[in-house]
Coordinates of C-alpha atoms and ligand atoms in Angstrom, one line a residue:
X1 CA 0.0 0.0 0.0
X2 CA 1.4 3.7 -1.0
X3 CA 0.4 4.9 2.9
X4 CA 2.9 2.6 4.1
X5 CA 5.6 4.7 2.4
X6 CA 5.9 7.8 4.7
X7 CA 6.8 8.3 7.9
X8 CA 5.1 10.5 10.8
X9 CA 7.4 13.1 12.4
X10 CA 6.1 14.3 15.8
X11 CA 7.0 17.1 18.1
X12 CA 5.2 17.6 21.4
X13 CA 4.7 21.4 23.2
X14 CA 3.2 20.3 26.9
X15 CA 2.3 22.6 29.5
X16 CA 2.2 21.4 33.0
X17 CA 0.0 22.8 36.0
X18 CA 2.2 23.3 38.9
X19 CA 1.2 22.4 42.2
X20 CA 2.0 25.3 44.4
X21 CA -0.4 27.1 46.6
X22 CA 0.5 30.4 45.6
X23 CA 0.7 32.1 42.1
X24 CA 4.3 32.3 40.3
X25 CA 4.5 36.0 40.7
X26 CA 1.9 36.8 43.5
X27 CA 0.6 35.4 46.9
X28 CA -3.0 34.2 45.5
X29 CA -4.0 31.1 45.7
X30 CA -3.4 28.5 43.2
X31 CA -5.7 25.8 43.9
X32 CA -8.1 24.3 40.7
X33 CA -11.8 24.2 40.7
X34 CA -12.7 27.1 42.9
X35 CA -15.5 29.7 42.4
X36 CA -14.8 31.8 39.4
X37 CA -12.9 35.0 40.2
X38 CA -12.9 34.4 43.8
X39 CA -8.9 34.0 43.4
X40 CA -7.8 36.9 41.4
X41 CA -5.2 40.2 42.8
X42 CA -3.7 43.5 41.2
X43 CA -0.9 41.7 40.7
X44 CA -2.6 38.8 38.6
X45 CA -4.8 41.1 37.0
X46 CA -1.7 43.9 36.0
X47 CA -3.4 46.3 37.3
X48 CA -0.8 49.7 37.3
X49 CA 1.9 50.3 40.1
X50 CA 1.8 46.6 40.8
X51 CA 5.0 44.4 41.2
X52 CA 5.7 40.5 40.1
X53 CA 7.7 38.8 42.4
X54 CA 9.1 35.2 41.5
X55 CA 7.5 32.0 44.0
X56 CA 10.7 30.4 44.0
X57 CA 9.1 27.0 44.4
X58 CA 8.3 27.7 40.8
X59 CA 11.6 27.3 40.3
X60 CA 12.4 24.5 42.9
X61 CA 9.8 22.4 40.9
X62 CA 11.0 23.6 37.1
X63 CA 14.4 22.1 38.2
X64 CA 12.9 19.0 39.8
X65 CA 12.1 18.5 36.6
X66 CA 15.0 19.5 34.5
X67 CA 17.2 17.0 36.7
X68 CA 15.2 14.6 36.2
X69 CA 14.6 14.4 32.4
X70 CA 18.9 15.1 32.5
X71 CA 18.9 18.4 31.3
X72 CA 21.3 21.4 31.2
X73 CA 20.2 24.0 33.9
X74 CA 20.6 27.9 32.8
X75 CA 22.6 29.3 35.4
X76 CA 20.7 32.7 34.3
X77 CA 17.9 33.1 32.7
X78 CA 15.5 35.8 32.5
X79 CA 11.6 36.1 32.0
X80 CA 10.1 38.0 29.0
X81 CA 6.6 39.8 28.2
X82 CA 5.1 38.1 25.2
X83 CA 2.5 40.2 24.2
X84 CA -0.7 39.3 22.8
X85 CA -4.3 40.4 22.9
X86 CA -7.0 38.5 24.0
X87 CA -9.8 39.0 26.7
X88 CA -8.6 36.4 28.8
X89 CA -5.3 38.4 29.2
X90 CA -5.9 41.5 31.4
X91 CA -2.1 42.1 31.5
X92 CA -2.0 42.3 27.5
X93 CA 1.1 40.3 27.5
X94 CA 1.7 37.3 29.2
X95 CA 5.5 36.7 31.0
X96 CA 7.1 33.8 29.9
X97 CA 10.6 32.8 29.4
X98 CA 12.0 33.5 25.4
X99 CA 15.6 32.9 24.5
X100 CA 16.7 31.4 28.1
X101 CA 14.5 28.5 28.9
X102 CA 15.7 27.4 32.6
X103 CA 16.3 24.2 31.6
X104 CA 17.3 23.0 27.9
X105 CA 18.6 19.7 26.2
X106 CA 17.2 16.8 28.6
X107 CA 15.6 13.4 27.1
X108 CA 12.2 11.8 28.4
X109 CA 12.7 7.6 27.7
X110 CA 10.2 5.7 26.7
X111 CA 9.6 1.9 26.2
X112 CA 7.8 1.7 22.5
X113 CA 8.4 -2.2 22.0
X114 CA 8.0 -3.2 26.1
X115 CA 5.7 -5.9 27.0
X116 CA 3.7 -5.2 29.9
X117 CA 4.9 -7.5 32.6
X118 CA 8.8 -7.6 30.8
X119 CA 11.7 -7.1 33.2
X120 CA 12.5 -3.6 32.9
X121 CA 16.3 -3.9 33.0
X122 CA 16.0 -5.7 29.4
X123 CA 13.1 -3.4 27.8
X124 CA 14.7 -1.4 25.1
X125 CA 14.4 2.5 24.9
X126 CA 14.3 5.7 22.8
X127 CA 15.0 8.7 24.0
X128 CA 12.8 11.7 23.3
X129 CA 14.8 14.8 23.3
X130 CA 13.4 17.8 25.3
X131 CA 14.6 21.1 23.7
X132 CA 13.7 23.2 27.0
X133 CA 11.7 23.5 29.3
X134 CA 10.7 26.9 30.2
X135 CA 9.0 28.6 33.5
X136 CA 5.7 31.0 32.8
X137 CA 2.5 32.4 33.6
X138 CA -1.1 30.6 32.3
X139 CA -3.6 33.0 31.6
X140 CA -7.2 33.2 32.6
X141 CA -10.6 31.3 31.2
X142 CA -12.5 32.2 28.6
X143 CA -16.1 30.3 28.9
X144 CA -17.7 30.1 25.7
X145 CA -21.5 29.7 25.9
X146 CA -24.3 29.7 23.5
X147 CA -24.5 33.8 23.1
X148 CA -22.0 35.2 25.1
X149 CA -18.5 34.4 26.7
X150 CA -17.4 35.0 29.8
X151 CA -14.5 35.1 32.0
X152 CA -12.6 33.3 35.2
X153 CA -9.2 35.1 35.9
X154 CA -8.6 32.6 38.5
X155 CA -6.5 30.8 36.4
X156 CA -4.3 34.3 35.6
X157 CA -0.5 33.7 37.0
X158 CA -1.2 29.7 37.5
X159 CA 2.4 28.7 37.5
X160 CA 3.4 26.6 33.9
X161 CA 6.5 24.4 32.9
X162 CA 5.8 24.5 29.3
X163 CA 8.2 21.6 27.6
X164 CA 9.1 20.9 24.0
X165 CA 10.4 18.1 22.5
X166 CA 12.6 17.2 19.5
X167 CA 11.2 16.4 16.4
X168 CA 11.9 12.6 18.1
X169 CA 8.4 11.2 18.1
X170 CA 7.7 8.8 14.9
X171 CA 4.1 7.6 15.9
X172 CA 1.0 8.5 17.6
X173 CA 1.7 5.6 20.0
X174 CA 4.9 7.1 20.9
X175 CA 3.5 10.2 21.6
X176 CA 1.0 8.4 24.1
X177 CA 3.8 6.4 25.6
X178 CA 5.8 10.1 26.3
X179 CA 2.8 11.3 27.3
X180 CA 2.2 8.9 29.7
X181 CA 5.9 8.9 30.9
X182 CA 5.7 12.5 31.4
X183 CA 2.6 12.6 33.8
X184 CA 3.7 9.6 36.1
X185 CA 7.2 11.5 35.9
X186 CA 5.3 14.8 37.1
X187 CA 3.4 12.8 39.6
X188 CA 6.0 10.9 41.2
X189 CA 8.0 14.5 41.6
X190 CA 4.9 16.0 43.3
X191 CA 5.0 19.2 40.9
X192 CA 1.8 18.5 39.0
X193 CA -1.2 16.1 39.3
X194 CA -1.0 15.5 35.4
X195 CA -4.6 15.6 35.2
X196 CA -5.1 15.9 31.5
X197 CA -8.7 16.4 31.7
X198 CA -8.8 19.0 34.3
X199 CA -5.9 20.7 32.3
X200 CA -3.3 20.4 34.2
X201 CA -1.1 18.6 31.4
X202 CA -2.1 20.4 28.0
X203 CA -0.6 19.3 24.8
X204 CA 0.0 20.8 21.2
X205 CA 1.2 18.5 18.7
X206 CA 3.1 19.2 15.9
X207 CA 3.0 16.7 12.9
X208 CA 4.7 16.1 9.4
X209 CA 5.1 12.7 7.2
X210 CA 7.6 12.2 4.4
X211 CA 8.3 9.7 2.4
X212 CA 10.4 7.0 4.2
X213 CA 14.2 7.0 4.2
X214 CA 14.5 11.0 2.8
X215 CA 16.0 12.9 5.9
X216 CA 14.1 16.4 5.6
X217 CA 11.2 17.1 7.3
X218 CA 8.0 17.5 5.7
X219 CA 5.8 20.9 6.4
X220 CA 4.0 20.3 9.4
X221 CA 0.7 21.4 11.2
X222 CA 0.3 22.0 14.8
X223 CA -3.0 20.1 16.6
X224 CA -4.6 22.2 19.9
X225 CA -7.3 21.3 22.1
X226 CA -6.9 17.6 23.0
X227 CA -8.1 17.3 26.3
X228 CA -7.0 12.9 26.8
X229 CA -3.6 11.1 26.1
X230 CA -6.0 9.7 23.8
X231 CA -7.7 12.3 21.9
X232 CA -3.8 13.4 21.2
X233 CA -3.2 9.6 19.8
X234 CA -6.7 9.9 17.9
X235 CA -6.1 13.3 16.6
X236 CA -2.4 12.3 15.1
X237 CA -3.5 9.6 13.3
X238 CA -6.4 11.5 11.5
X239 CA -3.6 13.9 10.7
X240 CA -1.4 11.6 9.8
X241 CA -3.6 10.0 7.2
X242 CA -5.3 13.4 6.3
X243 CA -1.4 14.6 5.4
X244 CA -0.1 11.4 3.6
X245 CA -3.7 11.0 1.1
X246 CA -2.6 14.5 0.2
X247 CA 0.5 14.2 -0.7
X248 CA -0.6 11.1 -2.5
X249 CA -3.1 13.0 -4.5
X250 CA 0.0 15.5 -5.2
X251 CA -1.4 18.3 -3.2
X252 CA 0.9 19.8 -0.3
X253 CA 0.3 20.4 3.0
X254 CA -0.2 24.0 4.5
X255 CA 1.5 24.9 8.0
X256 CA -1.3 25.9 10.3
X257 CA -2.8 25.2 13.6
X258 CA -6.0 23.1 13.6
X259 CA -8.5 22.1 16.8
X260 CA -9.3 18.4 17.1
X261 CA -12.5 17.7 17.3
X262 CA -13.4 15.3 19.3
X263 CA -16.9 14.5 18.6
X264 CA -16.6 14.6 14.5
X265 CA -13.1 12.7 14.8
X266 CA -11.6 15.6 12.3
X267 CA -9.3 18.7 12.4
X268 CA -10.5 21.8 11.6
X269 CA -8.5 24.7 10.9
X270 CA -8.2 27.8 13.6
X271 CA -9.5 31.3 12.4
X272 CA -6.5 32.4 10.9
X273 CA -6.8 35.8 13.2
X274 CA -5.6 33.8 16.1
X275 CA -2.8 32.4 14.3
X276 CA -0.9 35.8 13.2
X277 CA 1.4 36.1 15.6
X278 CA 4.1 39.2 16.5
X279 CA 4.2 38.7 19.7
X280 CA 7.2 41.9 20.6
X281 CA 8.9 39.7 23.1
X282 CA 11.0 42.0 25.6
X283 CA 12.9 41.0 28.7
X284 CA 10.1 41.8 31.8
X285 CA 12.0 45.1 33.3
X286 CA 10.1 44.3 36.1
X287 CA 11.8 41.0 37.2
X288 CA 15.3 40.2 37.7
X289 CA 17.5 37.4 36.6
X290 CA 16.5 34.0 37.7
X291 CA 19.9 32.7 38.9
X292 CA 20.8 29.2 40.3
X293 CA 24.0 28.6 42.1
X294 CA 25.6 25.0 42.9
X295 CA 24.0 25.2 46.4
X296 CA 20.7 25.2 45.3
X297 CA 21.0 22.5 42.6
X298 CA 22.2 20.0 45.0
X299 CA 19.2 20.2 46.9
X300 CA 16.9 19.5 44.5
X301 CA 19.2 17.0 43.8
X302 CA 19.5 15.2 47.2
X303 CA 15.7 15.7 47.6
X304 CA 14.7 13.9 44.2
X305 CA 12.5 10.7 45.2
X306 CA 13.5 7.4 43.5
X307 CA 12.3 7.8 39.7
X308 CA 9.7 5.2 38.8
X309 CA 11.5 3.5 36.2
X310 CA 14.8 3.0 39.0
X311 CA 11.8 1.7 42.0
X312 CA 10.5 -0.8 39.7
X313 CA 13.7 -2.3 39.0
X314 CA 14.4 -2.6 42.9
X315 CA 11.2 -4.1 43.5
X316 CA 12.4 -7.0 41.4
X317 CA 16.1 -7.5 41.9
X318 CA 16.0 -6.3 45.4
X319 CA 12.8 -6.6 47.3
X320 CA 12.6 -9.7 44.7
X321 CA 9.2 -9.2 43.4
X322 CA 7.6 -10.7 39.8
X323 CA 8.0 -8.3 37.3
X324 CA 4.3 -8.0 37.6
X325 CA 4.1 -6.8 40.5
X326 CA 7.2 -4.4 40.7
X327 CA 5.2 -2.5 37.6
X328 CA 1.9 -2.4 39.2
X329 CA 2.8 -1.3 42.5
X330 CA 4.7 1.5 41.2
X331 CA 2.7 3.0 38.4
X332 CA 1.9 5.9 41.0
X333 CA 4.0 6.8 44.2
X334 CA 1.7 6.7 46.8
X335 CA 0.4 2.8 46.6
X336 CA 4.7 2.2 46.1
X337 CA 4.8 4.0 49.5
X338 CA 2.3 2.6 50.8
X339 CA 3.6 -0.8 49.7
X340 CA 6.8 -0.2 51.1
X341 CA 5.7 1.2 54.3
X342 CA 3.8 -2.0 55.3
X343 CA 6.5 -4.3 54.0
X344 CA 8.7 -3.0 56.5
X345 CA 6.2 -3.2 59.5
X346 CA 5.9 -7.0 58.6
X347 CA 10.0 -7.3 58.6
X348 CA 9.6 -5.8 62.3
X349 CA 7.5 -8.8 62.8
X350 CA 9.3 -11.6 60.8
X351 CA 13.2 -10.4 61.5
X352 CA 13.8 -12.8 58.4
X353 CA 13.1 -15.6 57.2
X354 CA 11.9 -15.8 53.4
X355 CA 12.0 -12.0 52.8
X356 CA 11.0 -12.7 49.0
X357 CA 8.1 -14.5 49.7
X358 CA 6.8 -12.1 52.3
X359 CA 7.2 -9.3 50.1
X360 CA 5.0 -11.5 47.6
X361 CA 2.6 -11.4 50.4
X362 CA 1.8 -7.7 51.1
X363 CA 2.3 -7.6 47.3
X364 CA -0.8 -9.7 46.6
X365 CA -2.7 -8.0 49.5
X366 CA -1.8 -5.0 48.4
X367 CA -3.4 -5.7 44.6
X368 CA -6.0 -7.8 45.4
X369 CA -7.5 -5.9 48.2
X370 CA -6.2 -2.6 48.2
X371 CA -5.9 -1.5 45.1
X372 CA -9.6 -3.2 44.1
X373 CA -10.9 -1.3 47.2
X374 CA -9.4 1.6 45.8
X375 CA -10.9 1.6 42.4
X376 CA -14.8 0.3 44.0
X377 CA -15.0 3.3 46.2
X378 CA -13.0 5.7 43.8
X379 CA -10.7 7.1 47.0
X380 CA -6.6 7.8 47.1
X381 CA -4.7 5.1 49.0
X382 CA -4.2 8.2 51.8
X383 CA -7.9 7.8 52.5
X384 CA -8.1 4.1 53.0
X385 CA -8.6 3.2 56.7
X386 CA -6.4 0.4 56.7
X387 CA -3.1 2.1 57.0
X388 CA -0.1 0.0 56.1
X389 CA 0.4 -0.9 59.9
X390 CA -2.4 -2.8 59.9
X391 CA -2.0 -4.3 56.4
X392 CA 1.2 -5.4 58.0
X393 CA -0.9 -7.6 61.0
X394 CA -2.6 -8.8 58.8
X395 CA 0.1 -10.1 56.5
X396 CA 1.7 -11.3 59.6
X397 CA -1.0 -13.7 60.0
X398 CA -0.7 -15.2 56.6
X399 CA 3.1 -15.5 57.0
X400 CA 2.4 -17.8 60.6
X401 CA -0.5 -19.6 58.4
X402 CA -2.9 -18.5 61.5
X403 CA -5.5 -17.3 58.4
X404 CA -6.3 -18.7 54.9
X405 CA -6.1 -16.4 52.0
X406 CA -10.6 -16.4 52.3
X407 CA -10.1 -15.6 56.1
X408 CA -7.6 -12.8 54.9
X409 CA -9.9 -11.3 52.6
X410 CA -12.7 -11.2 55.1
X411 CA -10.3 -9.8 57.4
X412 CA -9.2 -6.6 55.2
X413 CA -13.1 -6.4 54.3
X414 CA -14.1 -5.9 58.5
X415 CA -10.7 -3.8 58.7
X416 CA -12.3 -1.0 56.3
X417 CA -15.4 -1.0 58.6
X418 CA -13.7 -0.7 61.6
X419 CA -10.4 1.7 61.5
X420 CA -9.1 0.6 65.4
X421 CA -9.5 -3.3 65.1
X422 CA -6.4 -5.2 64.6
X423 CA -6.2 -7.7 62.1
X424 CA -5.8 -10.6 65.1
X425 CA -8.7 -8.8 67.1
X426 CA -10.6 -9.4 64.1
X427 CA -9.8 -12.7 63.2
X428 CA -10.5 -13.7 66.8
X429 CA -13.8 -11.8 66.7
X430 CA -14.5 -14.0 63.8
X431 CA -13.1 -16.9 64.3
X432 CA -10.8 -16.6 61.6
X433 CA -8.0 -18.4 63.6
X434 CA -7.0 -21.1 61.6
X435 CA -7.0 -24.6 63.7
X436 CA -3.4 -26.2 62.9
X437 CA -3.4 -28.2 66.1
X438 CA -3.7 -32.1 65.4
X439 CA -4.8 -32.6 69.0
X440 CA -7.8 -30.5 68.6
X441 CA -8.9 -31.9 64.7
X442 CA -8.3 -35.4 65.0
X443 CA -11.7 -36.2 66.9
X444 CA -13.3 -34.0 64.9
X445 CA -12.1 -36.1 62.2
X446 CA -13.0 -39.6 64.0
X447 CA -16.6 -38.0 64.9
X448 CA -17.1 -36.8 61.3
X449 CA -16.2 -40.6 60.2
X450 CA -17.9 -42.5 62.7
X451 CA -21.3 -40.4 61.6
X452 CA -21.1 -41.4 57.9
X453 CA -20.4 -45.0 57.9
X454 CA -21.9 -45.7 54.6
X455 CA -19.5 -43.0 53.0
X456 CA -16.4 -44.8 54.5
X457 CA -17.4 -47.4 53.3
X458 CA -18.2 -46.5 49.9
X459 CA -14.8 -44.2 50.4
X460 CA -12.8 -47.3 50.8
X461 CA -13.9 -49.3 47.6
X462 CA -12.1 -46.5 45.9
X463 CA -14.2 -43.6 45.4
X464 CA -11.9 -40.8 46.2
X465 CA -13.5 -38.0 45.4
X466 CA -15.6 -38.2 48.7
X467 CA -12.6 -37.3 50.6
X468 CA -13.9 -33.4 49.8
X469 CA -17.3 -34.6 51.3
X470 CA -15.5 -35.6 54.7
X471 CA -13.6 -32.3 54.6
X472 CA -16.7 -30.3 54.2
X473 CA -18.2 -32.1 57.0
X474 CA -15.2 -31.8 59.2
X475 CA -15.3 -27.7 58.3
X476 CA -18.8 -27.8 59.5
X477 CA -18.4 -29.8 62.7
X478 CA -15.4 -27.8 63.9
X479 CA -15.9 -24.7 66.1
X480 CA -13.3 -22.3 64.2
X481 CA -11.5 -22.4 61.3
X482 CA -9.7 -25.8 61.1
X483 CA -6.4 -25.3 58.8
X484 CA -8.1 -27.2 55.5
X485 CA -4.0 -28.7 55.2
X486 CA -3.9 -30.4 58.3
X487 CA -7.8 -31.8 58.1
X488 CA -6.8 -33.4 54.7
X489 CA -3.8 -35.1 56.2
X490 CA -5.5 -36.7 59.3
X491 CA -8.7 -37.8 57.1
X492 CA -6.6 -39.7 54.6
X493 CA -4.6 -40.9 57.5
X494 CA -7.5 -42.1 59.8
X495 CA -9.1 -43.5 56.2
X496 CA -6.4 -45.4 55.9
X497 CA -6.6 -47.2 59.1
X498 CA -9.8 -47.8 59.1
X499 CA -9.1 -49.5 55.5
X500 CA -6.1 -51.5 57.5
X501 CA -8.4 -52.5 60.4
X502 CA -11.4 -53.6 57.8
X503 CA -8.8 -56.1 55.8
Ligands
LIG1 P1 7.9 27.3 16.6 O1 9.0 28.2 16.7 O2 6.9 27.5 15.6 O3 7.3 27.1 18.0 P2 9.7 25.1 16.9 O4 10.9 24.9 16.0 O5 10.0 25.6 18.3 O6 8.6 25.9 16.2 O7 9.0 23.7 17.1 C1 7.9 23.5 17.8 C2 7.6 22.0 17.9 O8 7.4 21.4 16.6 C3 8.8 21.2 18.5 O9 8.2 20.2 19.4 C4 9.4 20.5 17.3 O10 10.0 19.3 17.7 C5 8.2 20.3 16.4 N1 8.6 20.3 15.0 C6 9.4 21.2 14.3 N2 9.4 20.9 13.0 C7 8.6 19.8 12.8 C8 8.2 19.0 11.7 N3 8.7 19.3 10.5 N4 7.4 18.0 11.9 C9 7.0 17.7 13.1 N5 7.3 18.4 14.2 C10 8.1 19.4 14.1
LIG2 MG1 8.8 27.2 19.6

């Protein structure tokens, strides 16, 4: 097929939402989602005689970031008015960062050909390079209704890392797998909550094809207002195919931006008014020089957590996980943490022993029961009422075989309901206790026998399967939870015997 003759060429722009309670050049709150205007100030607004003044966490968290997609750090760079009009924009220009991004030639990895439950050590990766990575200033909201528009400035001085990539990207799916890097890389950091819907991780996409094997790019066109890491992979491929069948036909492609519409599945060109841009960039004279010393960089340094990637591949050669495992439990931070943190309360308890297998443990309580809990009552693992302490009882129990893996469940189910029960308070409560004691089981056993003659009997001229019968009987008969190994054991045993005594 022609179509298979030209290659996609993919550059990402992506703004990141910064979590910090305070604007980037003014004391205002921050915060998403609150009343419209209620979070607004001179500053913000631009009104006359009013000052910015830099929130150096803006720039704590822009070289979080920097470090940790290996980029070059500016030792000075300075801000810039980039002037524009548009209602949303009470200042008239918006301050940004122009010829000295912060941070500039770092690399993003992804993992295009990775299977899902591969040992990451072997998965091979691209790099995407990052061009820069700037600091600036979102604007606010325009709200477009059926006849009017109208406008939240809450949003106004929201700090922005604003990243672009290298022309690195050679398929939609690579530009999800970077996107997807990038938000559990923002996460993990704690600068951003990477909530693409709630736009705090926007994303403009620029896009050529040409032919396979020629080096020069082809003329591309830029894609706005994709709201999902999938609208992004949706709205490439319709470019993608839209660009290629015209270059088929002979026509050429046109460099403009274009809105992806979501609910037709098309592009659509943008009014070319918003598109002419001259936008007079001038250093701010109201802000000095951002400078970062050695000092500084080393602590961001020494107080970068453990990167994702780097966790999972301790979970498995260390903590000695599945691979599995290692890449569920550290798809986000918090449920790694939280992982972690009850691992060690059950090593308190163990001191040794088969560390691997009680890892595997709190591992499989942690996915079975945590994360589904999670996910049923759509909370954060730092709202679940069983905190790792208690996760770690109850793993404790399972390590000394005091509670099957049904009594465990039942267990973590009462735990939710009550927040100061133990896990042993519980299973005593409920009888969860598993019965390993041969003393108190085998009369059980010879009771359960002695009651069902006919079935021994039967039993004995070599119909096995009745053994389950007996042990369902036995299960029954018992006050508590008999240990289903060691009822198994004595039944074929006293079977047995009474085979010997009836020859
Ligand atoms: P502008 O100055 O218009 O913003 P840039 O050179 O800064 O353009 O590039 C913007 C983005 O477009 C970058 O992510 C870059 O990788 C990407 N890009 C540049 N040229 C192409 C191309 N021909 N095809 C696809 N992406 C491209
Ligand atoms: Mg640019």
């Amino acid at each position: 097929m022609a179509h298979e003759t030209y290659e996609p060429v993919i550059g990402l722009e992506v703004h990141v939402q910064l979590q910090t309670d305070a604007k980037i050049f003014s004391p205002d709150a921050a915060a998403f989602g609150a009343d419209p205007n209620t979070q607004v100030d001179p500053v913000s607004l631009g009104h006359p005689g009013t000052l910015p003044v830099l929130n150096e966490k803006v720039v704590a968290y822009a070289l979080r970031l920097g470090l940790a997609t290996r980029c070059s750090i500016a030792d000075r760079s300075v801000f810039a008015r980039k002037h524009y009009f548009y209602p949303d924009l009470p200042k008239g220009y918006q301050i940004s960062q122009y010829d000295t991004p912060i941070c500039y030639d770092g690399f993003v990895e992804i993992y295009p050909e990775e299977e899902e439950d591969a040992n990451p050590a072997e998965a091979a990766s691209k790099r995407i390079g990052l061009t820069r990575i700037h600091m600036e200033e979102d604007a606010g909201k325009s709200i477009h209704d059926a006849d009017q528009t109208r406008l939240d400035f809450n949003r106004c001085g929201v700090p922005l890392l604003e990243l672009v990539t290298e022309p690195d990207l050679r398929s939609p799916r690579e530009a999800y797998l970077f996107l997807k890097r990038l938000r559990q890389l923002v996460r993990y950091l704690g600068i951003s909550d990477g909530n693409m819907e709630e736009g705090s991780l926007r994303c403009d996409a620029n896009v050529s094809v040409r032919p396979r094997g020629r080096e020069q790019f082809g003329t591309r066109t830029e894609l706005k207002n994709m709201n999902s890491m999938r609208h992004v992979e949706q709205a490439l491929d319709y470019e993608i195919a839209r660009q290629t069948a015209a270059l088929e036909r002979g026509d050429s492609v046109t460099q403009q931006t274009l809105l992806w519409d979501p609910d037709a599945g098309t592009t659509r060109p943008m009014r070319s008014k918003e598109e002419a841009h001259d936008y007079r960039y001038m250093p701010d004279p109201d802000l000095v020089e951002v400078v970062v010393d050695d000092d500084q960089l080393d602590e961001v340094r020494a107080d970068l957590p453990e990167l994702p990637r780097a966790r999972r591949r301790r979970f498995i050669e260390e903590v000695g996980l599945p691979p599995y495992d290692a890449r569920v439990l550290t798809e986000e931070r918090p449920v790694a943490d939280y992982f972690e943190a009850a691992l060690d309360q059950l090593f308190k308890r163990t001191k040794g022993g088969d560390t691997d297998a009680q890892a595997k443990l709190v591992s499989n309580l942690v996915m079975s029961e945590v994360l589904r809990v999670l996910n049923e009552r759509s909370i954060e693992i730092d709202d679940l009422p069983v905190e790792p302490e208690r996760l770690a009882q109850l793993a404790f129990l399972r390590v000394q075989d005091k509670v099957s893996s049904n009594g465990a469940q039942e267990i973590f189910e009462a735990m939710m309901e009550q927040p100061e029960a133990s896990a042993g308070k519980i299973a005593d409560e409920r009888d969860l206790i598993q019965v390993s004691d041969r003393g108190a089981i085998v009369p059980v056993v010879e009771e359960v026998l002695d009651d069902n003659p006919e079935q021994v009997e039967t039993y004995l001229d070599g119909k096995d399967g009745l053994l389950g019968f007996f042990i369902g009987q036995v299960r029954r008969t018992f006050d508590g939870s008999p240990d289903p190994e060691v009822i198994q054991e004595v039944l074929r045993e006293k079977l047995e015997a009474r085979r010997q005594a009836a020859e």
